[in-house]
Short mmCIF file of C-alpha atoms in Angstrom, two decimals:
data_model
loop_
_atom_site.label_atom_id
_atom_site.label_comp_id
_atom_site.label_asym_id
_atom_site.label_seq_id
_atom_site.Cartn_x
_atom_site.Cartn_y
_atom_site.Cartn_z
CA UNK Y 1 0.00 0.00 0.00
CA UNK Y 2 1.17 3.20 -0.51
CA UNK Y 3 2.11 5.43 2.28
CA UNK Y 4 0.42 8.63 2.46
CA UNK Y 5 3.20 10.62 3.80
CA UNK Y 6 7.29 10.06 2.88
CA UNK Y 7 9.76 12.14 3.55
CA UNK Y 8 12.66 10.07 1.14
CA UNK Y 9 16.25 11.29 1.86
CA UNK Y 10 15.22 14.98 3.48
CA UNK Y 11 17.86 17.11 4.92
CA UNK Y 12 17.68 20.67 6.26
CA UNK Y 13 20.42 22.91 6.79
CA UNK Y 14 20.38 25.76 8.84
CA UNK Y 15 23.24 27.52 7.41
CA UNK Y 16 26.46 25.05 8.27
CA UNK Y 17 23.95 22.93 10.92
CA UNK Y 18 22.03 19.95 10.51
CA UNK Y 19 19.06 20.04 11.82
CA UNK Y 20 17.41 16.88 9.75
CA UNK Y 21 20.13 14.18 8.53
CA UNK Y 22 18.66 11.89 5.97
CA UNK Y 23 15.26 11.40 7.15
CA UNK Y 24 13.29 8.68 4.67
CA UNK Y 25 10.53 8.08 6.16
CA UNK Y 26 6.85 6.58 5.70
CA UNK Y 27 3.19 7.67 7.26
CA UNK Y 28 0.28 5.29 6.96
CA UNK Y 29 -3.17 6.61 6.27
CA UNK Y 30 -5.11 6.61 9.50
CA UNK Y 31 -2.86 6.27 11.64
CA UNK Y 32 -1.46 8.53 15.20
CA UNK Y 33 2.34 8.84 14.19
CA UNK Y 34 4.28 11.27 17.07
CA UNK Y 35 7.97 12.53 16.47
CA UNK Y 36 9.47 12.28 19.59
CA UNK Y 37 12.44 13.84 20.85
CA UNK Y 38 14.24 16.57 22.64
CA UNK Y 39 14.48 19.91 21.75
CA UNK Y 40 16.47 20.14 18.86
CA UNK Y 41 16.34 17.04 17.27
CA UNK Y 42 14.26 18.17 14.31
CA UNK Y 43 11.26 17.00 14.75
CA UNK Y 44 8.96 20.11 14.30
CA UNK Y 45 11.51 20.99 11.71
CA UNK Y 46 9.94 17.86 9.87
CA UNK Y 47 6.85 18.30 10.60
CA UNK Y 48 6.99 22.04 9.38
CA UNK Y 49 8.61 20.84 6.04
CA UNK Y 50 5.29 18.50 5.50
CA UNK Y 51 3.17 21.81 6.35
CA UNK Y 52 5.31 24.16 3.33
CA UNK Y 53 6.55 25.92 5.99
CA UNK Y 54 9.78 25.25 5.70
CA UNK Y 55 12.05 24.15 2.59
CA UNK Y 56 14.41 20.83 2.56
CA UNK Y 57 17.74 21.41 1.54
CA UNK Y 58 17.43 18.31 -0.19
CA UNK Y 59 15.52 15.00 -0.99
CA UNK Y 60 11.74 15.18 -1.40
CA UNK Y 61 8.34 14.89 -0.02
CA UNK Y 62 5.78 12.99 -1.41
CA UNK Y 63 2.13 13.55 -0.07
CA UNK Y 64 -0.30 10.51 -1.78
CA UNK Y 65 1.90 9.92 -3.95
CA UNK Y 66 2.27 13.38 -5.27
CA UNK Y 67 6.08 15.40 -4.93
CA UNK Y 68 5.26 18.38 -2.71
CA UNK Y 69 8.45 19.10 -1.81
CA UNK Y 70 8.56 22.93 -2.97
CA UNK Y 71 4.47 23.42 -3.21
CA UNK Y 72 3.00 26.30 -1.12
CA UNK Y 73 0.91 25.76 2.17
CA UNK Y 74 -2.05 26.25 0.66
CA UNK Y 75 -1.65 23.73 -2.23
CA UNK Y 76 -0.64 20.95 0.02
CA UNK Y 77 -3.98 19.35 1.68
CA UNK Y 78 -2.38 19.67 5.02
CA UNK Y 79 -3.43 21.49 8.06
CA UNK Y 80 -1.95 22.79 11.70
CA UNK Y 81 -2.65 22.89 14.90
CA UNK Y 82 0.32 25.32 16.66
CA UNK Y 83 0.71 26.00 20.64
CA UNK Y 84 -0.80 28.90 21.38
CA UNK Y 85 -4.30 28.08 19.47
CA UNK Y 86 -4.18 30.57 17.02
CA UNK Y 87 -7.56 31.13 17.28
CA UNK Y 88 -9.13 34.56 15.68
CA UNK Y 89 -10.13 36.67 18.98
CA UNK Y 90 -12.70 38.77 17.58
CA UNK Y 91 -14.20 35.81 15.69
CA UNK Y 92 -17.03 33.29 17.44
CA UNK Y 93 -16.46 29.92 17.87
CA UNK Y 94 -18.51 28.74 15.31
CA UNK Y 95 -16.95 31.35 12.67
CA UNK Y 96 -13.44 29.70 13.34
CA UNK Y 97 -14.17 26.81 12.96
CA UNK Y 98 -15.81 28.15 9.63
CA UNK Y 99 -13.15 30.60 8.16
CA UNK Y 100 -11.34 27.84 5.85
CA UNK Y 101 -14.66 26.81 4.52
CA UNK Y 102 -15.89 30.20 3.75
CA UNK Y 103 -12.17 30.69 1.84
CA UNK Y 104 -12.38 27.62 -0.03
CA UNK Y 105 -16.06 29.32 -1.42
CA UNK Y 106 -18.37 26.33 0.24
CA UNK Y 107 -22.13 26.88 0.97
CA UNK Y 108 -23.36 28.70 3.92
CA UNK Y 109 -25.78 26.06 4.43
CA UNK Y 110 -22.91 23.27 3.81
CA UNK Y 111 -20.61 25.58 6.12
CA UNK Y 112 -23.03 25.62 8.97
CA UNK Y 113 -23.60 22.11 8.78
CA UNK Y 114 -20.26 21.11 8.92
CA UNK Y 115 -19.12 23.18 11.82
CA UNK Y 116 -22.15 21.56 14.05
CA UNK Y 117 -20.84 18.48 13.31
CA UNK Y 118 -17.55 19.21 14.23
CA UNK Y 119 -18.78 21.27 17.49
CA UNK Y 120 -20.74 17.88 18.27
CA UNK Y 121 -17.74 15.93 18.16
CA UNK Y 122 -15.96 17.44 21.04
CA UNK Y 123 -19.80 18.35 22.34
CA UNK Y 124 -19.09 21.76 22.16
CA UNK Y 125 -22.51 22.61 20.32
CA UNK Y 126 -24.24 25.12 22.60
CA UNK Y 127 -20.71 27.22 22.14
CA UNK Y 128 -20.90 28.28 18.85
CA UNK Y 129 -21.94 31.57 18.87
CA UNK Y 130 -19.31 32.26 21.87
CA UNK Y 131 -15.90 34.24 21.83
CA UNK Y 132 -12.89 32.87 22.44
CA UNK Y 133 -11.72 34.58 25.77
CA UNK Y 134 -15.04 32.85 27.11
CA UNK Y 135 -13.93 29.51 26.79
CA UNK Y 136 -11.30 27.43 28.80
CA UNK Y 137 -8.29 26.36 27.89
CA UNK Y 138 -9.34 23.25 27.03
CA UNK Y 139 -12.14 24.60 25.22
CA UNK Y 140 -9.81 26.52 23.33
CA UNK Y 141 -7.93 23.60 22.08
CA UNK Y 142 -10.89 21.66 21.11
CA UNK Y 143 -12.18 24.80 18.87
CA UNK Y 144 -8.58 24.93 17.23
CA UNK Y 145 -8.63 21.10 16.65
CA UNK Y 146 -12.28 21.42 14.87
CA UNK Y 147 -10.70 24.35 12.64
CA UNK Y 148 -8.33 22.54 11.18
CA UNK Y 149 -9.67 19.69 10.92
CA UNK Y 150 -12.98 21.41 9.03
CA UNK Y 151 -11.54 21.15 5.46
CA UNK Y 152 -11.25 18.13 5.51
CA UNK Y 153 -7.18 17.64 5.33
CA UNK Y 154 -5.13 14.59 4.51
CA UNK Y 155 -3.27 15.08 7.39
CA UNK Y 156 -3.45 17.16 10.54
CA UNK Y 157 -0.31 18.45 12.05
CA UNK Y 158 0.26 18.99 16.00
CA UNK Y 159 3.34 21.16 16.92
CA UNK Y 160 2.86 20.07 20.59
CA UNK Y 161 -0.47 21.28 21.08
CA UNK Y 162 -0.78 20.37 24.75
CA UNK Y 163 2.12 22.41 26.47
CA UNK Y 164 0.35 25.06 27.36
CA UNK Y 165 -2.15 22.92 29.29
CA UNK Y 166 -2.05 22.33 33.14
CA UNK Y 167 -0.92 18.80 34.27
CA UNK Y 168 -4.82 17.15 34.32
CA UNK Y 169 -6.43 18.85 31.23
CA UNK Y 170 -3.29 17.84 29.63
CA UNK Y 171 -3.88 14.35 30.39
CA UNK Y 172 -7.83 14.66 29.49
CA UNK Y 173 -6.45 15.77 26.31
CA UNK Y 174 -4.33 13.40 25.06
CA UNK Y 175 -6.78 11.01 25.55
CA UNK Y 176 -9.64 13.30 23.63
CA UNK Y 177 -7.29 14.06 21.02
CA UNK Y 178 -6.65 10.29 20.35
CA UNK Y 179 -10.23 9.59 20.40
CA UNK Y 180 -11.11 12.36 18.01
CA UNK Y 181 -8.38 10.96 15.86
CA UNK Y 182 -9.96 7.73 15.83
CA UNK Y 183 -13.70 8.88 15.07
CA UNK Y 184 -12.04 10.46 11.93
CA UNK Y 185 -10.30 8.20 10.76
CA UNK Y 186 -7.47 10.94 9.73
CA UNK Y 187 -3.69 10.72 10.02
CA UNK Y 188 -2.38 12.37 12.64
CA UNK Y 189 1.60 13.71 12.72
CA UNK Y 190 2.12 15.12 17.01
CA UNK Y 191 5.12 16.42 17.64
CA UNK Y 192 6.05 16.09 21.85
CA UNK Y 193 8.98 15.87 23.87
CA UNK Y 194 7.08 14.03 26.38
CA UNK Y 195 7.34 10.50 26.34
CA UNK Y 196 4.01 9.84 27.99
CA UNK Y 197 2.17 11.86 25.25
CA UNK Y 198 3.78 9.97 22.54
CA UNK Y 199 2.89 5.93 24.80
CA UNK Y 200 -0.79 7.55 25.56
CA UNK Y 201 -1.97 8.56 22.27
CA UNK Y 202 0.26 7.19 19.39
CA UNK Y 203 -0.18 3.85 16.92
CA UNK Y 204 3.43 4.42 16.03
CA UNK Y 205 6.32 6.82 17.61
CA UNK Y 206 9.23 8.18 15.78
CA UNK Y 207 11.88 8.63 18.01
CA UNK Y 208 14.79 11.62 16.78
CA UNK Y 209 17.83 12.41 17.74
CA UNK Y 210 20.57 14.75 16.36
CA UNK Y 211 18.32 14.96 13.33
CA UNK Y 212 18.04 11.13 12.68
CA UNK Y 213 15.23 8.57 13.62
CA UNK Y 214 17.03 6.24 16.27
CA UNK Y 215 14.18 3.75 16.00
CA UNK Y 216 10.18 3.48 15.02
CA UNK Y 217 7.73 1.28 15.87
CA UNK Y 218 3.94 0.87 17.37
CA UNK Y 219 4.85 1.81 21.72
CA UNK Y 220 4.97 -1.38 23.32
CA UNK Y 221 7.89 -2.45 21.33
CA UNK Y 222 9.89 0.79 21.73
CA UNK Y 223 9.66 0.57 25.45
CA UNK Y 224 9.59 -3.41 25.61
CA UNK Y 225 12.61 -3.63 22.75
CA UNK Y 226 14.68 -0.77 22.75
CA UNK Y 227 17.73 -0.92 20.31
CA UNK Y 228 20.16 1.63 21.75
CA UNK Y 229 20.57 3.52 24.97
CA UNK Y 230 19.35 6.66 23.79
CA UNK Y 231 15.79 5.56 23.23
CA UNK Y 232 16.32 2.87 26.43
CA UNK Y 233 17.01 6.35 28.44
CA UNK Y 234 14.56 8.76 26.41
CA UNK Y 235 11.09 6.53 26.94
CA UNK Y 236 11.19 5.64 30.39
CA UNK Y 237 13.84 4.54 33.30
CA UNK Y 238 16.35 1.95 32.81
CA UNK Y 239 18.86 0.12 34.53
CA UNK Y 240 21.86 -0.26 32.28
CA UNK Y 241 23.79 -3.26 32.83
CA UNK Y 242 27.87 -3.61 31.56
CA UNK Y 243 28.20 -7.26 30.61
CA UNK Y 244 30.55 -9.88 28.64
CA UNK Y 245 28.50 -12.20 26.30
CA UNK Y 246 29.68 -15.67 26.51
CA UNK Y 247 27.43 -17.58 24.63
CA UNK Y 248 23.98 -16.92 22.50
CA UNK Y 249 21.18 -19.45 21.78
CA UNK Y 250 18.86 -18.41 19.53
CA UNK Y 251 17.74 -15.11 20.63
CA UNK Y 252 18.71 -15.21 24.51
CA UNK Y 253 22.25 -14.18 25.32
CA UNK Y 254 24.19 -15.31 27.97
CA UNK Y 255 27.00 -12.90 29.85
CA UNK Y 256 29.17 -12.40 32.51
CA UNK Y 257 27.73 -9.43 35.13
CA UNK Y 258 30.46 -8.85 37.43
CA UNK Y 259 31.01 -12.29 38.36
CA UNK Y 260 26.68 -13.38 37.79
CA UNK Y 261 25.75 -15.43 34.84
CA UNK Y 262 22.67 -13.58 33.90
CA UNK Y 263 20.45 -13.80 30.43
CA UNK Y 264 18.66 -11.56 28.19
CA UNK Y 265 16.91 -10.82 24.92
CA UNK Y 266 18.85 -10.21 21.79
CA UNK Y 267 16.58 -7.73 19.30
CA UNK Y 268 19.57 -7.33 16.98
CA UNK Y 269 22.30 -8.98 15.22
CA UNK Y 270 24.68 -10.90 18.25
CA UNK Y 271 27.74 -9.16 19.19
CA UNK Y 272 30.89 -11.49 19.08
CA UNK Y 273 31.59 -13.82 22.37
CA UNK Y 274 33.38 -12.28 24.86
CA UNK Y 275 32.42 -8.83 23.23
CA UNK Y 276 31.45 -5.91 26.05
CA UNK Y 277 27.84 -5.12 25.55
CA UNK Y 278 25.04 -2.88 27.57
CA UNK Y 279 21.86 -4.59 28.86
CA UNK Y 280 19.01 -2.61 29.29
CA UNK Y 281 16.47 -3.37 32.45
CA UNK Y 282 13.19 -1.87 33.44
CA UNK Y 283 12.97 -0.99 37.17
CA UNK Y 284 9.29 -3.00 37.16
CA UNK Y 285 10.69 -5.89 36.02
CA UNK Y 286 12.94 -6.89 38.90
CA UNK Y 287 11.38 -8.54 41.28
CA UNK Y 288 12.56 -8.90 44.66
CA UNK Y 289 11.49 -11.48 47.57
CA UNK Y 290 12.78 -12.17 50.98
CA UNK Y 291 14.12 -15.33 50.28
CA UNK Y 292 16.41 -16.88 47.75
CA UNK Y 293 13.75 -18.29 44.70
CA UNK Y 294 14.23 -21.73 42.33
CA UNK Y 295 14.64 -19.04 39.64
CA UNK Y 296 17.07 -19.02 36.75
CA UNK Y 297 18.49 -15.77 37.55
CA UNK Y 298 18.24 -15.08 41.73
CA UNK Y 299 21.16 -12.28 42.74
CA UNK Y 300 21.38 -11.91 46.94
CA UNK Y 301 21.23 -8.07 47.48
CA UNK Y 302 20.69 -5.24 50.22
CA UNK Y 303 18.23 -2.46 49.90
CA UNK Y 304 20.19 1.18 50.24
CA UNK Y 305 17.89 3.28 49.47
CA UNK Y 306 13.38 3.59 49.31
CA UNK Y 307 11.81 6.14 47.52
CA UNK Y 308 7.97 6.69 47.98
CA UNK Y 309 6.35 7.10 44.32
CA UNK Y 310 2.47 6.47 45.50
CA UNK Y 311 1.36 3.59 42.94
CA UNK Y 312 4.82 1.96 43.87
CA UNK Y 313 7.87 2.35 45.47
CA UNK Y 314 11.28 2.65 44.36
CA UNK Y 315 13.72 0.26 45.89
CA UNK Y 316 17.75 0.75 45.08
CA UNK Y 317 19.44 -2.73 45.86
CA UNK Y 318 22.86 -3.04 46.34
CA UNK Y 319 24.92 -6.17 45.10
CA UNK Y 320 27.87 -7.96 46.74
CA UNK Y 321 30.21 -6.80 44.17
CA UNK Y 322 29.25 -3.02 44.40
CA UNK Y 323 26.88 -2.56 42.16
CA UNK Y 324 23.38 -1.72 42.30
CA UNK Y 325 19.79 -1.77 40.70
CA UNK Y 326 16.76 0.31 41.18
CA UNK Y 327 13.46 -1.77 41.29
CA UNK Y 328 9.69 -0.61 41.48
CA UNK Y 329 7.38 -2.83 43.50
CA UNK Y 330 3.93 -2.13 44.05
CA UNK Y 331 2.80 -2.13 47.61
CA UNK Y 332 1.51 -6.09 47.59
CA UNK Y 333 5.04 -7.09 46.34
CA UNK Y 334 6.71 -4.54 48.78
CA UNK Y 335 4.36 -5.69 52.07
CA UNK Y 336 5.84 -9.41 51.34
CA UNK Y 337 9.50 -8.19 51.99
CA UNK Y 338 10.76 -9.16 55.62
CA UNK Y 339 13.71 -6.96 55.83
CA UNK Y 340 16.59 -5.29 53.87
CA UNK Y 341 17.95 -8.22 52.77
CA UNK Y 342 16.64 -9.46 49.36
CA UNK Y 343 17.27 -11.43 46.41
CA UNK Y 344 16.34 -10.03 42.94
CA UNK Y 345 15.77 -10.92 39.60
CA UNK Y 346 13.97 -10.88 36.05
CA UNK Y 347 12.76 -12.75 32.95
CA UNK Y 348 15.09 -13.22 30.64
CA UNK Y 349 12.50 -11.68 28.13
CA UNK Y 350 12.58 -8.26 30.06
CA UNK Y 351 16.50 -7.48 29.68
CA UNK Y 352 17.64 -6.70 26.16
CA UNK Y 353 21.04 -6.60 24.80
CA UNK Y 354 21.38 -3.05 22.84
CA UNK Y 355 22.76 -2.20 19.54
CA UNK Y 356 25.16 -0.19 21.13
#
């Protein structure tokens, strides 16, 4: 099938500075795609190329199969959402929501018709002949999200939209703006620098760095299977584990942790035995009990440290040999522990080898 959106070999210069190295990259139709990152890694650089906003240097982009690469804003069937709204002060709600359909010549009856439906959609229909500094914030976004999505554009792009939003309506958001995308059935392209935006809402996360994509994929697998430490450290915490491999069968590695035979997941090609390599581990999935367990992996530990996170607690456990490893046990698993003294472990599933 043919992607709706691809970027193929784009790079933007800023003068002597890279801001987007070699992107080639494909969009499905209907889908939630978020370019995540932090600041600087090109991602609303990206996004603004789709929009016309801003030229490549190079390369092209192709929009439905059509090059857009050096076509005007308003010839590209592409809309925005920015931070700040945007929205027309001295205009009502319902007007702009309507302004892009009264440019583009439409009906008044057709006009009025669509903006109730798009007011009904975030049930915002008794609003419509309101101003915009009599709405909330929230409000606000929801009105700016119905305006450009009122002509009806192959994509809609979100150059974090949610920033200015307090912590909870934020949260209410992401999970409107996700359900709005859904009821649509339009493509979606969010740009965030917050990693729970990007697991909430997205079917598939591009994650940047320096101007490259590190890695892509739907979000279980880039938290579950992460293939270098950047993205390991960028989407949640991780322990980070420096480890000889001795031996590999099939796609479970086994190495040499200061002294511990210990296993884990390769997701990439196998480094060579007795090669130095860097296991990532998610804090949840260590477990910890009081005594030692028939377990394949079982390392005898002291807890150092508790930190109080409400839906769990953070335990850092120190090893014989000096080293240490923060877990996260809910408070059943934490009420079972008898003391300081623990023994710890994981699935060999949940620890992956990284690329590098």
């Amino acid at each position: 099938m043919q992607p709706l959106v691809h970027f193929k070999n784009v790079n933007k210069y800023y003068g002597k500075a890279l801001a987007v190295n070699n992107l080639d990259l494909q969009i499905e139709r209907g889908r939630f795609v978020t370019l995540l990152g932090p600041s600087g890694c090109g991602k609303s650089t990206s996004l603004r190329m789709l929009g016309g906003f801003e030229d490549p240097s190079s390369g092209s982009i192709l929009l439905d199969g059509k090059d857009v690469t050096h076509l005007p804003p308003h010839r590209r069937n592409v809309n925005i959402v920015f931070q700040d709204y945007a929205l027309f002060p001295h205009l009502t709600v319902g007007r702009n929501i309507a302004f892009g359909l009264e440019l583009k010549g439409m009906p008044s009856e057709k006009i009025h018709a669509r903006v109730m439906e798009l007011l009904a959609l975030v049930e915002l229909q008794d609003y419509a002949d309101r101003m915009p500094d009599q709405l909330s914030g929230g409000q606000r976004q929801r009105v700016a999200l119905m305006r450009a999505l009122a002509p009806d554009p192959d994509v809609l792009l979100l150059d974090e939209p949610l920033s200015a939003l307090d912590a909870k309506l934020r949260h209410q958001m992401q999970i409107e703006l996700k359900s709005i995308q859904e009821k649509t059935g339009k493509t979606f392209l969010f740009v965030t620098h917050d990693q729970e935006e990007a697991l909430t809402m997205s079917d598939v996360i591009v994650v940047m760095n320096n101007g490259r994509v590190e890695q892509m994929g739907d979000p279980h697998t880039l938290y579950a299977r992460p293939v270098n430490r950047f993205v390991a450290t960028f989407i949640g915490e991780s322990n980070f584990l420096d480890a000889e491999l001795r031996s590999v069968d099939g796609n479970i590695a086994t190495l040499d942790w200061c002294g511990h035979m210990i296993h884990a997941t390769l997701t990439g090609p196998a480094a060579k035995v007795g090669s130095h390599v860097t296991v990532a581990l998610r804090p949840e999935a260590i477990y910890a009990v009081s005594r030692e367990p028939d377990r394949r992996i079982a390392l005898p530990g002291r807890i150092t440290n508790r930190l109080f996170k409400g839906n769990f607690t953070a335990l850092t456990v120190g090893l014989n040999e000096g080293q240490s490893l923060v877990a996260q046990l809910d408070p059943v698993a934490l009420a079972h522990l008898e003391g300081d003294d623990v023994w710890i472990g994981w699935r060999e599933e949940d620890a992956v080898v990284l690329a590098d």
